[in-house]
Coordinates of C-alpha atoms and ligand atoms in Angstrom, one line a residue:
X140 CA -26.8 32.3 5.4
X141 CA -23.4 30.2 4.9
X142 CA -21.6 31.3 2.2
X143 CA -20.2 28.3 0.4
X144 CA -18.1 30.5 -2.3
X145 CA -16.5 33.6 -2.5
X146 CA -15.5 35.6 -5.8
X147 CA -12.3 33.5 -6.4
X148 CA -13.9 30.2 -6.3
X149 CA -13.3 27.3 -8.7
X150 CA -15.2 24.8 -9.1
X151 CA -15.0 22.0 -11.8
X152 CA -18.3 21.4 -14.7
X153 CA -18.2 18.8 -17.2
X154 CA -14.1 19.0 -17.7
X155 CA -13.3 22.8 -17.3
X156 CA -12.5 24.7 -13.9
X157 CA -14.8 27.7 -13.7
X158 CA -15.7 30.1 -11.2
X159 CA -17.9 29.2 -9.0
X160 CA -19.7 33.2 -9.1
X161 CA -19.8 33.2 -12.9
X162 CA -21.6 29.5 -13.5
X163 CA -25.3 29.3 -13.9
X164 CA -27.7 26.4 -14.1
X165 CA -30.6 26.1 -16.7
X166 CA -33.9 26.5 -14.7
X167 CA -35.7 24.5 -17.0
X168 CA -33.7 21.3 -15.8
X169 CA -35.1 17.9 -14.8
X170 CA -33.3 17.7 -11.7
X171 CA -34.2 21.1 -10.6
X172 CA -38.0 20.2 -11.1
X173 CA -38.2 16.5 -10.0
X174 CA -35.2 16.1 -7.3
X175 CA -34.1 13.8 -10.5
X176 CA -30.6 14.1 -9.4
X177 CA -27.4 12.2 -7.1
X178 CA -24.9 13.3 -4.9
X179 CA -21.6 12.9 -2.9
X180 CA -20.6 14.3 0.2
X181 CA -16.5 13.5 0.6
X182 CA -13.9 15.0 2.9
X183 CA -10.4 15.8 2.3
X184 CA -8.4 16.0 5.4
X185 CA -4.3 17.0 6.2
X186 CA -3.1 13.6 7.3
X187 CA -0.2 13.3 9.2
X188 CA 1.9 13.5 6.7
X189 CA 1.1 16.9 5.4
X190 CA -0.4 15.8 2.5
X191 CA -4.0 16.6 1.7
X192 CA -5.6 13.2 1.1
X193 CA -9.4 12.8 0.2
X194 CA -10.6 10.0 2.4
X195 CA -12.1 6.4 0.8
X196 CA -12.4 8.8 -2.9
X197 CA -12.8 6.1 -4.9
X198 CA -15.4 4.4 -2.8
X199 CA -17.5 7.8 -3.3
X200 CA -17.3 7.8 -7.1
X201 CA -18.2 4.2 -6.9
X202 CA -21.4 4.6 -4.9
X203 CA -21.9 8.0 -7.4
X204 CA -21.9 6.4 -10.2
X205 CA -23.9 3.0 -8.8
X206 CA -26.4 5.7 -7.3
X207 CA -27.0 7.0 -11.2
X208 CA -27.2 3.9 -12.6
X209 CA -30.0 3.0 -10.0
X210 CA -32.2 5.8 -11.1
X211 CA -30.9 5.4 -14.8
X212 CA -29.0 9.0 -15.3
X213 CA -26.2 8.3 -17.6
X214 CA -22.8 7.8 -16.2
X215 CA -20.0 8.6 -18.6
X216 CA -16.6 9.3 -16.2
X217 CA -14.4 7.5 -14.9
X218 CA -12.9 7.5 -11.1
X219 CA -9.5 8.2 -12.2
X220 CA -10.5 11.4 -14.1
X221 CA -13.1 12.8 -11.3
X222 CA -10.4 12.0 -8.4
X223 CA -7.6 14.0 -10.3
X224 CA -10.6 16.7 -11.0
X225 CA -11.1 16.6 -7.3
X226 CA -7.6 17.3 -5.8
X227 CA -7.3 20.1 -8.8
X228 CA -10.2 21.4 -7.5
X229 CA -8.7 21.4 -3.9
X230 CA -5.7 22.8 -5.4
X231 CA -7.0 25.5 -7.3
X232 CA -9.0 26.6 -4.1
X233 CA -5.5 26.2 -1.9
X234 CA -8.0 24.3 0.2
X235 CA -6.4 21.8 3.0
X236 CA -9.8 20.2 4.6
X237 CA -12.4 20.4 2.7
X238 CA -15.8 19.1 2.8
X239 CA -16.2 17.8 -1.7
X240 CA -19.7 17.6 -3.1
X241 CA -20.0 16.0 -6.7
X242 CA -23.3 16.2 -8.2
X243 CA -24.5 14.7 -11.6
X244 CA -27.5 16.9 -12.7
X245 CA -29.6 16.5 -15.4
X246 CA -30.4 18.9 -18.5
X247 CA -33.6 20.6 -19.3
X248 CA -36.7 18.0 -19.9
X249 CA -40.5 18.3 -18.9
X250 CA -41.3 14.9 -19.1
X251 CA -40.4 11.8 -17.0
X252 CA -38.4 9.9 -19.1
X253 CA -35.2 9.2 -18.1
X254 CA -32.4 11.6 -18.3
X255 CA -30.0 10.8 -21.7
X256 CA -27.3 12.9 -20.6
X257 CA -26.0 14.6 -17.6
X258 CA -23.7 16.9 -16.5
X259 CA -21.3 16.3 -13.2
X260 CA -20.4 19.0 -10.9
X261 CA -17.9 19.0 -8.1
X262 CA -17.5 22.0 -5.4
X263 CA -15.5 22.3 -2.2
X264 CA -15.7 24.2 1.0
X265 CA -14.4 24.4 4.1
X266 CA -17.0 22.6 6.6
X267 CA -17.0 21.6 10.2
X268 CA -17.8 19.1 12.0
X269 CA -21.4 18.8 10.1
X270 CA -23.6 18.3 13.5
X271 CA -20.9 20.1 15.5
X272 CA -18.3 18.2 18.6
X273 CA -21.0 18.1 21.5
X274 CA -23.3 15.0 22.2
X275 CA -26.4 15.5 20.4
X276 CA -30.0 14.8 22.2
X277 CA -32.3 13.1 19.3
X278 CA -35.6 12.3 19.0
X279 CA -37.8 9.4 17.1
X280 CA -38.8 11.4 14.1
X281 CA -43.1 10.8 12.9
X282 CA -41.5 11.0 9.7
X283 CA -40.1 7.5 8.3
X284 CA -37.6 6.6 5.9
X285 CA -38.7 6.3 2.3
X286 CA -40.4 2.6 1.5
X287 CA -37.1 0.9 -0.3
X288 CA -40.3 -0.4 -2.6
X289 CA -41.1 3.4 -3.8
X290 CA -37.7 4.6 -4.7
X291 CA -34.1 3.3 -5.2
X292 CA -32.9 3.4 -1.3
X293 CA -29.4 2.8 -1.6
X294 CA -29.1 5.6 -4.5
X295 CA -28.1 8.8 -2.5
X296 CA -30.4 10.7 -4.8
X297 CA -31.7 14.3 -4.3
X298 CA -35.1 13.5 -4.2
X299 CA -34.8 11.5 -1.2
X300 CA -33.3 14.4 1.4
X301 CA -36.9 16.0 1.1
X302 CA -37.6 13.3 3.9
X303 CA -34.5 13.9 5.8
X304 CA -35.3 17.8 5.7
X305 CA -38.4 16.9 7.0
X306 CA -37.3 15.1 9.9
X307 CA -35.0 17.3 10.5
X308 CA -36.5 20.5 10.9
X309 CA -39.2 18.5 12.4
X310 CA -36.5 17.9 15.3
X311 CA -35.2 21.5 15.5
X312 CA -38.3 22.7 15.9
X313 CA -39.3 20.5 19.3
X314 CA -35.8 21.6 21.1
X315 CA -34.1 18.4 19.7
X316 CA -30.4 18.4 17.8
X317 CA -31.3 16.3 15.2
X318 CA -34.2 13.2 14.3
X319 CA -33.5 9.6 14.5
X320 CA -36.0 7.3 11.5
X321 CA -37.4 4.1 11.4
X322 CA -38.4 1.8 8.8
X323 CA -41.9 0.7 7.4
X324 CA -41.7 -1.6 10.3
X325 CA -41.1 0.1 13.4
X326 CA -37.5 -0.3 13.6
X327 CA -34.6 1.9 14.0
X328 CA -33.1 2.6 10.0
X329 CA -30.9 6.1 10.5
X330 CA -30.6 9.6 10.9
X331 CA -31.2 12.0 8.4
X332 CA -27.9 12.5 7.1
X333 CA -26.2 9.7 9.6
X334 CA -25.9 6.2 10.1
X335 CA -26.7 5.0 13.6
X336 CA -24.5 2.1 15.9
X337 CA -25.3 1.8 19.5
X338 CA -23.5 -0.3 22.6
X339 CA -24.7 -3.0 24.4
X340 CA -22.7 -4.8 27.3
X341 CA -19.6 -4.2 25.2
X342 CA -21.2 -4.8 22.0
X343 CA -21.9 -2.8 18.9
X344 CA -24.5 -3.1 16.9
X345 CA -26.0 -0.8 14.0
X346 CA -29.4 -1.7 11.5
X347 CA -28.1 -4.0 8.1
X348 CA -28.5 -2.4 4.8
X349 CA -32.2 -2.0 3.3
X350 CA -34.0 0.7 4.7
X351 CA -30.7 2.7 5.2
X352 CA -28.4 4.5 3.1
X353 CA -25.3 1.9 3.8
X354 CA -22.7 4.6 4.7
X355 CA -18.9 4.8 4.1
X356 CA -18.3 5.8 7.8
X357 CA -20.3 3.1 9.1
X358 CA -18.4 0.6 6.8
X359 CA -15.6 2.7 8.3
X360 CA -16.8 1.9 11.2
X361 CA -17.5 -1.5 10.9
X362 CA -14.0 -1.9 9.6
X363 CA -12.5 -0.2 13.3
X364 CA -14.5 -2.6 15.0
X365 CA -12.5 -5.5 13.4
X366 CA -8.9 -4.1 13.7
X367 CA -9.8 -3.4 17.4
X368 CA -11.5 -6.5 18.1
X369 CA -14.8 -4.7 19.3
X370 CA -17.5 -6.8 18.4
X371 CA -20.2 -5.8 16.0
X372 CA -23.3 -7.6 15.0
X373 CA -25.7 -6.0 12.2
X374 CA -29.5 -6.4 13.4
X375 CA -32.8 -4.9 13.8
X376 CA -33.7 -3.1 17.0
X377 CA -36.7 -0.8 17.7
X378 CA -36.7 1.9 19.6
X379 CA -37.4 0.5 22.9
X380 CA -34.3 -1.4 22.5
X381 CA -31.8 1.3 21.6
X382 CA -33.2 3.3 24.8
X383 CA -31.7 0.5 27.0
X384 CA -27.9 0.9 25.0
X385 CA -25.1 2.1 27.4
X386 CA -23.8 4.4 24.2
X387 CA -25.2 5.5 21.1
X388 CA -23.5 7.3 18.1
X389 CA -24.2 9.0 14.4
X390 CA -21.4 8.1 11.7
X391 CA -21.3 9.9 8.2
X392 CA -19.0 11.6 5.9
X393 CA -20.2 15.0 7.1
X394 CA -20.7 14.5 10.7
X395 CA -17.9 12.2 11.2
X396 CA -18.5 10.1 14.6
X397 CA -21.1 12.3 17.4
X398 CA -22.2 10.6 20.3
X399 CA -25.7 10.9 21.2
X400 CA -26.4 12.2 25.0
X401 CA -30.2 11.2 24.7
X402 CA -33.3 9.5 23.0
X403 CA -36.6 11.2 23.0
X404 CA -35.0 13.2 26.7
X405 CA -33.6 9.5 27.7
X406 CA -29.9 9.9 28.8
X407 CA -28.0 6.7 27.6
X408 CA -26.6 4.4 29.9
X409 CA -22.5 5.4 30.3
X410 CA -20.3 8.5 30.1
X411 CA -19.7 9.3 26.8
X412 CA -15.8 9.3 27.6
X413 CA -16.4 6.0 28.9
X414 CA -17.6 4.3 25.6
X415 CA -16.8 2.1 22.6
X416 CA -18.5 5.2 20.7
X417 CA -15.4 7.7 22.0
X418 CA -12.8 4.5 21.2
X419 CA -14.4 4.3 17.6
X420 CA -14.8 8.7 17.4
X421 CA -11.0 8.4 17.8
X422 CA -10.2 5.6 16.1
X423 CA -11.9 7.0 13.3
X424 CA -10.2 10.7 13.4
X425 CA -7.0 8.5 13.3
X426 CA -7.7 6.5 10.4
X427 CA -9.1 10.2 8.0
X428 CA -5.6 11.5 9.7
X429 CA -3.6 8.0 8.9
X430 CA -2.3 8.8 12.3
X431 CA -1.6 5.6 14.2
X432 CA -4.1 4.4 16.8
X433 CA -3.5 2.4 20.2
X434 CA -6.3 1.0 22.0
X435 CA -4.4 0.5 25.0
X436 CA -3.5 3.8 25.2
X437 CA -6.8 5.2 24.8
X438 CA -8.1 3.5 27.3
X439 CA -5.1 4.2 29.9
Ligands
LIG99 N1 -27.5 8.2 5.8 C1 -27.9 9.2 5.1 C2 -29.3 9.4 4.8 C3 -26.9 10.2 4.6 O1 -27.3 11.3 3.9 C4 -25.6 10.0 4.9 C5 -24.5 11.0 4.4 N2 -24.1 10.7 3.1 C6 -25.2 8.8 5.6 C7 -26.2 7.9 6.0 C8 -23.8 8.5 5.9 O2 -23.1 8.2 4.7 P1 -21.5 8.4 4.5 O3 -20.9 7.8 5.7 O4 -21.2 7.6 3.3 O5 -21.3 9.8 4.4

């Protein structure tokens, strides 16, 4: 098993910086019980610079704290304390890339009333490239996103990733790298831990928010698209559609930017190396790196 802390590990709980091997949670909690819980996942990256920046922190904390007030767990921090918290967290672990997970968790209650307090939580560890460098062969998973009319969609709650462990292990266990999920009806929403864009005669195109969690790498993404004048349209697609894309690509905090070398066995259309998905995958490394990024010279 990955170890994710070692003896001299910090971590930070409810305003102190405590090891990581001596802190304990109550079994009896709500969260523990119920998946009544929310989540970050944020990375922290050497930029060119030599500075350790953490990338879009305070769009994390936002979506954190909007994710808690969508399942009503009281939110009581600010960004400004919980960013500083985070790079003292980075610092105290002499940590340079880190992968950051926050977590607000709730105290011990039986019943299904809303949480009235909570605590927050935020470790660190040094991650990789979450569904590793090489192009990933995915399948259409039989499991389907949540219905956005039994939960809170957009709240990245703990609850949810039941269904994206589902899909998948569901994927690893038929020879696939990872499961790709539709919607309630039948069209492509997102991976289990990913957003999804593909390419279409030079054009990019990834599901709209509502049966998604609406990433901050796809916004990234989105973003890239403008600055490089790659044009990206929003839309439904099913299945059979994305199967006829020249390119297809995951996005998330964890994973970063992976191409996809195949659907359900189907190879896409173009060499990898060859796509807008490669011009975006480095794009994006530029911007985490706030390295400077040429077009042109990609291409070349
Ligand atoms: N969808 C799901 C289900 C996820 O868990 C993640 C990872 N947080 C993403 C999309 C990508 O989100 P982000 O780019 O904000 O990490």
């Amino acid at each position: 098993m990955y170890s994710y802390y070692n003896d001299n590990t910090i971590l930070y709980i409810d305003g102190e910086y405590r090891k990581a091997a001596e802190s304990t949670t109550d079994l009896y909690g709500q969260s523990l019980h119920y998946g009544y819980a929310v989540f970050e996942g944020i990375r922290a990256y050497k930029t060119a610079s030599g500075e350790v920046k953490i990338f879009k922190a305070k769009e994390h904390y936002d979506r954190l704290r909007r994710s808690c007030e969508l399942i009503h767990i009281p939110f009581k921090w600010t960004n400004e304390e919980l960013i500083e918290a985070t790079y003292k967290v980075l610092e105290l672990n002499n940590m340079e890339e880190a992968y950051i997970r926050p977590l607000v968790f709730c105290p011990p209650n039986m019943t299904l009333k809303a949480a009235s307090e909570a605590h927050i939580l935020i470790c660190a560890w040094e991650w990789g490239a979450y569904l590793g460098e090489k192009l990933l062969k995915i399948m259409t998973s039989s499991y389907e996103r949540p219905n956005p009319k039994a939960f809170k969609i957009e709240s990245k709650s703990a609850g949810l990733y039941v269904n994206s462990i589902l899909a998948s292990q569901e994927a690893k266990e038929k020879g696939y790298d990872e499961g790709l999920l539709l919607d309630q009806q039948g069209f492509v929403a997102e991976g289990p831990g990913a957003n999804v864009f593909f390419e279409k005669d030079g054009k990019v195109y990834t599901p709209p928010p509502g049966s998604i969690l609406p990433g901050i790498t796809r916004a990234t993404v989105i973003e890239l698209c403008h600055e490089l004048n790659i044009p990206i349209e929003e839309k439904l697609f099913t299945i059979d559609e994305l199967k006829k894309a020249d390119a297809a690509w995951f996005c998330g905090t964890a994973a970063e930017v992976v191409g996809l070398e195949s659907l359900d066995g189907q190879p896409f259309g173009k060499p990898w190396a060859q796509s807008l998905g490669k011009v975006l995958q480095q794009a994006y490394k530029a911007r985490v790196l706030e390295k400077e990024f040429e077009r042109a010279e990609q291409l070349a």
